[in-house]
Coordinates of C-alpha atoms in Angstrom, one line a residue:
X1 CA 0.0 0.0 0.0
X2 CA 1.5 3.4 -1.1
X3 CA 1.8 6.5 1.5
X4 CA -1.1 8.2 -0.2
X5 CA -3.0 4.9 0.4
X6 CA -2.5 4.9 4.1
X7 CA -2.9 8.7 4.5
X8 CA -6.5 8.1 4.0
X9 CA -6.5 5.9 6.9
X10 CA -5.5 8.6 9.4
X11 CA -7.7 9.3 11.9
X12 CA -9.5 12.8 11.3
X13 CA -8.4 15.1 14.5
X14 CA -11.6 16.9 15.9
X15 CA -11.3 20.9 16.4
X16 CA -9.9 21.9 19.9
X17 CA -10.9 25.6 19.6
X18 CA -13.9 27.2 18.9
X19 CA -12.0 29.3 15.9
X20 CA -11.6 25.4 14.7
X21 CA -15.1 24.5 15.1
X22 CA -16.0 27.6 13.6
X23 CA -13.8 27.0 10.2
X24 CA -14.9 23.3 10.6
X25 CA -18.4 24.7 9.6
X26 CA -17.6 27.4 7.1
X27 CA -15.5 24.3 4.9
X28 CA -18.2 21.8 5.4
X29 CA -21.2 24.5 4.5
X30 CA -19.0 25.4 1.5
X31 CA -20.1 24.7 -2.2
X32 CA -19.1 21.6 -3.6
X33 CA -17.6 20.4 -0.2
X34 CA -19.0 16.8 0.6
X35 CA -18.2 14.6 3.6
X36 CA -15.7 13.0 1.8
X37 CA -14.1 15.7 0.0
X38 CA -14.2 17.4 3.5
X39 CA -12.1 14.6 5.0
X40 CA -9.8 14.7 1.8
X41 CA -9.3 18.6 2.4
X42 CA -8.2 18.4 5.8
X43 CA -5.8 15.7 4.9
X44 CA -4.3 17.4 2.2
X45 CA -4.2 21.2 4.0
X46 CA -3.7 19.9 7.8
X47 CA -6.5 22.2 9.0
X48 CA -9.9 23.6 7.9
X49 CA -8.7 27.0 8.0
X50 CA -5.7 25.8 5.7
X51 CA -8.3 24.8 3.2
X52 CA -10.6 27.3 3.1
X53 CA -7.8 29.6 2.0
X54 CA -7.0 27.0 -1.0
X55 CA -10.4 26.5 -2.0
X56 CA -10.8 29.3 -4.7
X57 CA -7.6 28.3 -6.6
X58 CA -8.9 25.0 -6.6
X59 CA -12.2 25.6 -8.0
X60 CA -10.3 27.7 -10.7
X61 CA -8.1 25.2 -11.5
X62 CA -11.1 23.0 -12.3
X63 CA -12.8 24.9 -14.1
X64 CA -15.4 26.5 -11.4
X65 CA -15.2 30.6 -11.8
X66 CA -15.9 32.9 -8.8
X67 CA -16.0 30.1 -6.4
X68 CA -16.7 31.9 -2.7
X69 CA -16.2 29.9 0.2
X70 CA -19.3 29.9 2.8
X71 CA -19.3 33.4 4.6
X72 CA -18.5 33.8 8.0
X73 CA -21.8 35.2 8.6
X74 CA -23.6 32.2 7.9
X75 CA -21.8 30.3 10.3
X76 CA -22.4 32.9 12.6
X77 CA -26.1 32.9 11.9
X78 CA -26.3 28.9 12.3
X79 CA -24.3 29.0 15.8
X80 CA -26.6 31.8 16.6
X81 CA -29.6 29.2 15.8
X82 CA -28.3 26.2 17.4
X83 CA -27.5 28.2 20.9
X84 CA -31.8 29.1 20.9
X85 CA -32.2 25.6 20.2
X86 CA -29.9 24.3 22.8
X87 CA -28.2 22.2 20.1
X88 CA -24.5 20.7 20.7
X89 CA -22.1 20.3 17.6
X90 CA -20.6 16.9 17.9
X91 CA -17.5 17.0 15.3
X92 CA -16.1 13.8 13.9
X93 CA -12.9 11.9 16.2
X94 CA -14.2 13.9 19.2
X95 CA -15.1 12.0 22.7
X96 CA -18.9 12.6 22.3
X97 CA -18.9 11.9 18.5
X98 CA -20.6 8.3 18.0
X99 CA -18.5 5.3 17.8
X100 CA -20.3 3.4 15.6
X101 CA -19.8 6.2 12.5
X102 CA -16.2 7.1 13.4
X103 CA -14.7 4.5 10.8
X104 CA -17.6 4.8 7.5
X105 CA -15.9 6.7 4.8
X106 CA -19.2 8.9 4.3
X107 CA -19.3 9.9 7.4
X108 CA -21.0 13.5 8.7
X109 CA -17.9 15.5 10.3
X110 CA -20.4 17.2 12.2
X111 CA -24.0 16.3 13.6
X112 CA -25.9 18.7 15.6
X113 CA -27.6 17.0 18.3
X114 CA -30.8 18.1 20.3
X115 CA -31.0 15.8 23.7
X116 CA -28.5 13.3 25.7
X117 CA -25.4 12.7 24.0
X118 CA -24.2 10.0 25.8
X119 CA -27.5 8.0 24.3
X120 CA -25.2 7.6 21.6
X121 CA -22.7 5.2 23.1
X122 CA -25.1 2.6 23.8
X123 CA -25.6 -0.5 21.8
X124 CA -28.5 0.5 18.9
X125 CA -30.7 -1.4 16.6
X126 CA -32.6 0.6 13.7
X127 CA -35.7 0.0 13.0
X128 CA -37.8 1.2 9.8
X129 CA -40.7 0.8 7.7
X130 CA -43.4 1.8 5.7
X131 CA -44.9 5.4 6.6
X132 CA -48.2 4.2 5.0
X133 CA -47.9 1.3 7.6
X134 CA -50.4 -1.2 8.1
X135 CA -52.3 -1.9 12.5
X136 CA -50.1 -5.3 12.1
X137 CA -47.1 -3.9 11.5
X138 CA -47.4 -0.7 13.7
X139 CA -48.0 -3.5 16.4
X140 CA -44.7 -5.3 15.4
X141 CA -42.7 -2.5 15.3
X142 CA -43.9 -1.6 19.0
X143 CA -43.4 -4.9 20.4
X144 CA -40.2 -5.1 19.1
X145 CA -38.6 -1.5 20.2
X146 CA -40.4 -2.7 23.8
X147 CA -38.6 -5.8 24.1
X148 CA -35.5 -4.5 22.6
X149 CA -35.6 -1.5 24.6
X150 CA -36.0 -3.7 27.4
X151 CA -32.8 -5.8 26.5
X152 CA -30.6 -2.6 26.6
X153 CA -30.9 -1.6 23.4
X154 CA -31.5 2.0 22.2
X155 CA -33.5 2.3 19.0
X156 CA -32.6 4.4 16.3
X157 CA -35.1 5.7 13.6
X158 CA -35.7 8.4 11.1
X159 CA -38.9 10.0 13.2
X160 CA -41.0 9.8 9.9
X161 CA -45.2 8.4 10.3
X162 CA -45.8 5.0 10.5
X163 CA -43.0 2.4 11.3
X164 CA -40.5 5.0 13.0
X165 CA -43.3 6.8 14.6
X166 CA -44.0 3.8 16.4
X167 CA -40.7 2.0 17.0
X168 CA -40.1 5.8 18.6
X169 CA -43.1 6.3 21.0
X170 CA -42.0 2.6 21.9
X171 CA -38.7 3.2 23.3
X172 CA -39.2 7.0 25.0
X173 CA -38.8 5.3 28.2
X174 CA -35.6 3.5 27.2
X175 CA -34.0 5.3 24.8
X176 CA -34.0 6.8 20.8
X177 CA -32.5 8.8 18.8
X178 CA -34.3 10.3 16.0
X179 CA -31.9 11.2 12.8
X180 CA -33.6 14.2 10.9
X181 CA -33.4 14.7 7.1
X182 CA -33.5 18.3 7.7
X183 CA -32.4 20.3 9.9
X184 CA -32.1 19.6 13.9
X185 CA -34.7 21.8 14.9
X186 CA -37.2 21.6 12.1
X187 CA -39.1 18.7 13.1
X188 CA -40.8 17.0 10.1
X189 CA -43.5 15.8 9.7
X190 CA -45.7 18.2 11.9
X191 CA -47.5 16.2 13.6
X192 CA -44.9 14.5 15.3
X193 CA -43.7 17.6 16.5
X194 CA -45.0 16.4 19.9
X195 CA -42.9 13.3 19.8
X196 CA -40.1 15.1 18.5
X197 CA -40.0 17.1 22.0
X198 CA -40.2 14.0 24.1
X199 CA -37.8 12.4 22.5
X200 CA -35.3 15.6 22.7
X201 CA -36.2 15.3 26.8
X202 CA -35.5 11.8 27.3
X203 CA -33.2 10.8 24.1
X204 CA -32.0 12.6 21.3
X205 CA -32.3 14.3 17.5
X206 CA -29.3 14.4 15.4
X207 CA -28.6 15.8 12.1
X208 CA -25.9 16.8 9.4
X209 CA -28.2 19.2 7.6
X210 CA -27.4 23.3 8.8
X211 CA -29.9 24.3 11.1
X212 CA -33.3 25.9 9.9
X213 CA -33.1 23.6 6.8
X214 CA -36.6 22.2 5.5
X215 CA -36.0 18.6 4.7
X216 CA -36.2 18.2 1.0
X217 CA -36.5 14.6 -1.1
X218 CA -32.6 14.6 -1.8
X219 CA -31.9 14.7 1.8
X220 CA -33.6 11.2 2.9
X221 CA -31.4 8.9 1.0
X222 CA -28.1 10.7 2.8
X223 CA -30.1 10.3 6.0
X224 CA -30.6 6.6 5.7
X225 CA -26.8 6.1 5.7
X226 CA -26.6 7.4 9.4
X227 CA -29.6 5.9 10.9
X228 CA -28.2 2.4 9.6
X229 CA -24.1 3.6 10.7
X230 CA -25.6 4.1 14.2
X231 CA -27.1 0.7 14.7
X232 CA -25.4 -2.6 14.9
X233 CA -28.4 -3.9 13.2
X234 CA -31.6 -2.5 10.9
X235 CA -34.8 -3.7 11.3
X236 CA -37.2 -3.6 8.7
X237 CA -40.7 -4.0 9.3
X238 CA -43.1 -3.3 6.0
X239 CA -41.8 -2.3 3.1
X240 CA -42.9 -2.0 0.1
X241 CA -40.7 -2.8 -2.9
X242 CA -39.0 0.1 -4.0
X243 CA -39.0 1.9 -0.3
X244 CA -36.9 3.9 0.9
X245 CA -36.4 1.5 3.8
X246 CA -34.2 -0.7 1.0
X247 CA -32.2 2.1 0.7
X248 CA -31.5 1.9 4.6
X249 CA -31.1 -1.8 4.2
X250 CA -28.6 -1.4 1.2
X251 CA -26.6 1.1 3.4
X252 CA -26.4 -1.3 6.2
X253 CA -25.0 -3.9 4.1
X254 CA -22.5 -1.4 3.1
X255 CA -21.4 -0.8 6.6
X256 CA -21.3 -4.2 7.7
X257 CA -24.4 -4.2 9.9
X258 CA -26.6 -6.6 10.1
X259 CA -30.3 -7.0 8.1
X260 CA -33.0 -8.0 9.3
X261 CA -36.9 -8.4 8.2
X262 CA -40.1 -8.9 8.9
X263 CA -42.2 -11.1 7.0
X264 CA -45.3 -10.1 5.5
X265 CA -48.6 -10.9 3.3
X266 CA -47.5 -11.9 0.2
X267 CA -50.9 -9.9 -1.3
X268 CA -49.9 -6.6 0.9
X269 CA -47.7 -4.8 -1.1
X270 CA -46.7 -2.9 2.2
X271 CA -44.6 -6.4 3.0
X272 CA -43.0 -6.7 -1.1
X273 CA -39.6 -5.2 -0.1
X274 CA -39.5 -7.0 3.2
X275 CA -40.3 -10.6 1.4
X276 CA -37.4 -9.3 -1.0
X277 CA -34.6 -8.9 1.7
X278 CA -35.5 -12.4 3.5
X279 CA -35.4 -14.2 -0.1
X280 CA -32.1 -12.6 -0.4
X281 CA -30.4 -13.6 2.4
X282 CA -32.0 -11.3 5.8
X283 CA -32.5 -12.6 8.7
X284 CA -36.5 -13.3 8.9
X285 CA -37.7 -11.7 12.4
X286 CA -40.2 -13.0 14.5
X287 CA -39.9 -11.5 17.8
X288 CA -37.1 -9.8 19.7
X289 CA -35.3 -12.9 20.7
X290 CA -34.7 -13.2 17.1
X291 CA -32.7 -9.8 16.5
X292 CA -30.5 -10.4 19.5
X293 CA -29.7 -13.5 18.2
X294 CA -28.2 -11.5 15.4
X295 CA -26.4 -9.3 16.8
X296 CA -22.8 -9.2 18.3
X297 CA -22.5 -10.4 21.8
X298 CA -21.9 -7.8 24.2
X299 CA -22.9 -6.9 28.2
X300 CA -26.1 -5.4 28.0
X301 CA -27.7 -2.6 30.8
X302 CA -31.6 -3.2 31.3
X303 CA -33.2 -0.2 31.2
X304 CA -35.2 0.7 34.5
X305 CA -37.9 4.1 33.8
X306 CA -40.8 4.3 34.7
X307 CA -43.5 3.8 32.7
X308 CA -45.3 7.5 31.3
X309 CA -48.7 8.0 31.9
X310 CA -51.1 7.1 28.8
X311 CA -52.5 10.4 26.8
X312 CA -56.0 11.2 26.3
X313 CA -56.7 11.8 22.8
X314 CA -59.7 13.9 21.9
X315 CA -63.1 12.4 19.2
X316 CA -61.2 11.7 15.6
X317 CA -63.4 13.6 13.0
X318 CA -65.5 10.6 10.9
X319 CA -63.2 11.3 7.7
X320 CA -60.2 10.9 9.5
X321 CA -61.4 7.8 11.5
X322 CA -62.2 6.1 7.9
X323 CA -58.4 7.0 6.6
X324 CA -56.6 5.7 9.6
X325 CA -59.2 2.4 9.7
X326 CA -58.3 1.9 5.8
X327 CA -54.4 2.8 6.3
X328 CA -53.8 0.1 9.3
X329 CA -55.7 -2.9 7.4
X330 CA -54.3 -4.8 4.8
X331 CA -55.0 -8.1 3.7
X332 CA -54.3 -10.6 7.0
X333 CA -57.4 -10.0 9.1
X334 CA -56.7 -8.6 12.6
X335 CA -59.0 -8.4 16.0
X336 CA -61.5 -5.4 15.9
X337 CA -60.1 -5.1 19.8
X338 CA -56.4 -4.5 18.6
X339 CA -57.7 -2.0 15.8
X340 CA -59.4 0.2 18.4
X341 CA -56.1 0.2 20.4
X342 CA -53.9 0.8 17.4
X343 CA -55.9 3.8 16.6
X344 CA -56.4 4.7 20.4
X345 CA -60.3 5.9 19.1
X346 CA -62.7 4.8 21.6
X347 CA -65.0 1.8 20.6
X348 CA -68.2 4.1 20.3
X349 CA -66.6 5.9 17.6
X350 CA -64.5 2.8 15.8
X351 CA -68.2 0.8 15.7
X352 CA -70.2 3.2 13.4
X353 CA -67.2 4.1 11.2
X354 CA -66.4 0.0 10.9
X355 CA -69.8 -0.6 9.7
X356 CA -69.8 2.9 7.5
X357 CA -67.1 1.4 5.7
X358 CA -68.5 -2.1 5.4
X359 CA -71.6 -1.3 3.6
X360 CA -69.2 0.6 1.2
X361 CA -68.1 -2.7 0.6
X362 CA -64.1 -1.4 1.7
X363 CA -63.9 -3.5 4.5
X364 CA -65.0 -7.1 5.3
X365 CA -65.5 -9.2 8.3
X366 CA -63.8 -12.7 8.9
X367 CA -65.2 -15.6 10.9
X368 CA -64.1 -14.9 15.0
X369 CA -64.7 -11.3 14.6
X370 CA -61.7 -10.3 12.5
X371 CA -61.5 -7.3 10.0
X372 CA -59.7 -7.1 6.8
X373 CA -59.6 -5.1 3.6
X374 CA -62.3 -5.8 1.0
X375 CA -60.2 -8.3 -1.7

């Protein structure tokens, strides 16, 4: 292996000053400056501020006229942000930077993190899914971020409806850390703003994305590679087959973590993807037991919170009600009982919207009481 070969080997060394942290930022926030062309600059210039000056002739020399580096007062403006947020910079090779993304070659060199820092030295599993998500696998995703949270394990998702909505309201009590496409404090979608704050109180947010920044479609796909670098394992419960949640599964392959899945209906095309990874080698999951199994061996701490106190949730309008009724069915029938606690409706308002929907001939009943979607 040449010298150039094992230069890119070296370690990055995190900023010891805030001037470093600051010209850290301004590189990282400049045009055309990637993770891995970040990591590449500092090796080649010895510091960020060594760069920075560079940058310019380097973007002329390829080409690139009037190149600017990031303004100072853009940094400025983002610290500014992140202080009324009570955000922390965590910077790549430093004591509170994560483990677990220290050595990927894509890594962030900085995450701003909203919550307990130290969440991020425990052992992790990810867990995603299918926002569109049907009462089944809601239910599997919560039973498994239980159990697993249970076992020690903090669970890592990407705080999006559906699967990681659930897997999150699951662990509060044990720990998760929510990775967000956009920026740290910009919590998407709205209505888990709620959740968001929770988990900021007992767990934590992280992101790569400046702060203020509206999460756009381009964003997810670079997300995915952090929530599945933070976890020894993903999880993936409904997906359907071209999901984003492959993406996550693809990027876990690519680390070296382990991929797991949960089997599904092979007439709900919520489960396609997640059929798709066990023919192709992932480990089918049927209960917790089944992850651990999976995972490296290692000394576990059982977590020991209390228990929070259940929320009352106000009449759902009918319209509403008939959506989330539609959205959690799928083809494998499930117990009207476990539908009216998925939804957390009360059973006086579930009954009339049930039958509603079976006269239009949307839903159907199965012998023992169960409900399905009309075939």
């Amino acid at each position: 292996m040449t010298e150039e070969q094992l230069s890119s080997y070296h370690p990055t060394l995190p900023p010891t000053t805030e001037e470093d942290r600051f010209s850290w930022l301004r590189l990282l926030r400049s045009r055309k400056v990637g993770p891995a062309t970040f990591r590449r600059l500092l090796r080649e210039h010895g510091s960020a501020q060594n760069a920075l000056a560079a940058l310019p002739e380097m973007a002329c020399a390829a080409g690139i006229e009037g190149y600017e580096t990031c303004p100072p007062g853009v940094i400025e403006a983002e610290l500014k942000a992140a202080k009324a947020a009570k955000a922390q910079l965590l910077c790549l090779g430093s004591a509170d930077f994560p483990n677990a993304l220290n050595d990927l070659n894509d890594a962030p060199p900085m995450l701003w993190a909203i919550g307990d820092v130290s969440i991020l030295h425990r052992p992790a599993v990810a867990m995603v899914g299918a926002r569109n998500c049907s009462s089944l696998g809601a239910r599997m995703a919560r039973g498994l971020a239980t159990d697993l949270g249970k076992q020690g394990h903090v669970i890592v998702s990407g705080l999006a409806r559906g699967i990681d909505t659930a897997a999150h309201m699951a662990a509060l009590d044990t720990g998760t850390v929510a990775v967000m496409a956009g920026g740290v404090d910009v919590i998407y979608p709205a209505e888990n703003t709620d959740l968001a704050h929770k988990i900021a109180e007992s767990g934590l947010r992280v992101s790569e994305q400046p702060m203020g920044v509206t999460p756009q479609a381009r964003h997810f796909p670079r997300r995915n590679r952090i929530i599945s670098g933070l976890a020894q394992a993903v999880v993936v419960v409904e997906a359907a087959a071209k999901s984003g949640s492959l993406i996550t599964a693809r990027d876990a392959l690519d680390q070296g973590r382990e991929v797991l899945s949960v089997p599904g209906h092979p007439f709900d095309a919520r489960a396609a993807g997640c059929n798709l990874l066990i023919r192709d080698g992932a480990t089918l999951v049927r209960s917790a037991e089944d992850v651990i199994e999976a995972l490296p061996q290692r000394d576990l701490i059982t977590a020991t919170r209390p228990q929070r106190t259940p929320t009352i949730t106000k009449p759902t309008p009918p319209a509403a009600l008939h959506k989330a009724i539609l959205t959690r069915l799928g083809p494998s029938p499930i117990a009207e009982d476990q539908l009216i606690r998925d939804i957390a409706a009360s059973a006086g308002e579930i009954g009339p919207a049930l039958v509603d929907l079976e006269l239009e001939g949307r839903i159907q009943r199965q012998p023992g009481g169960l409900l399905s979607l009309s075939t």
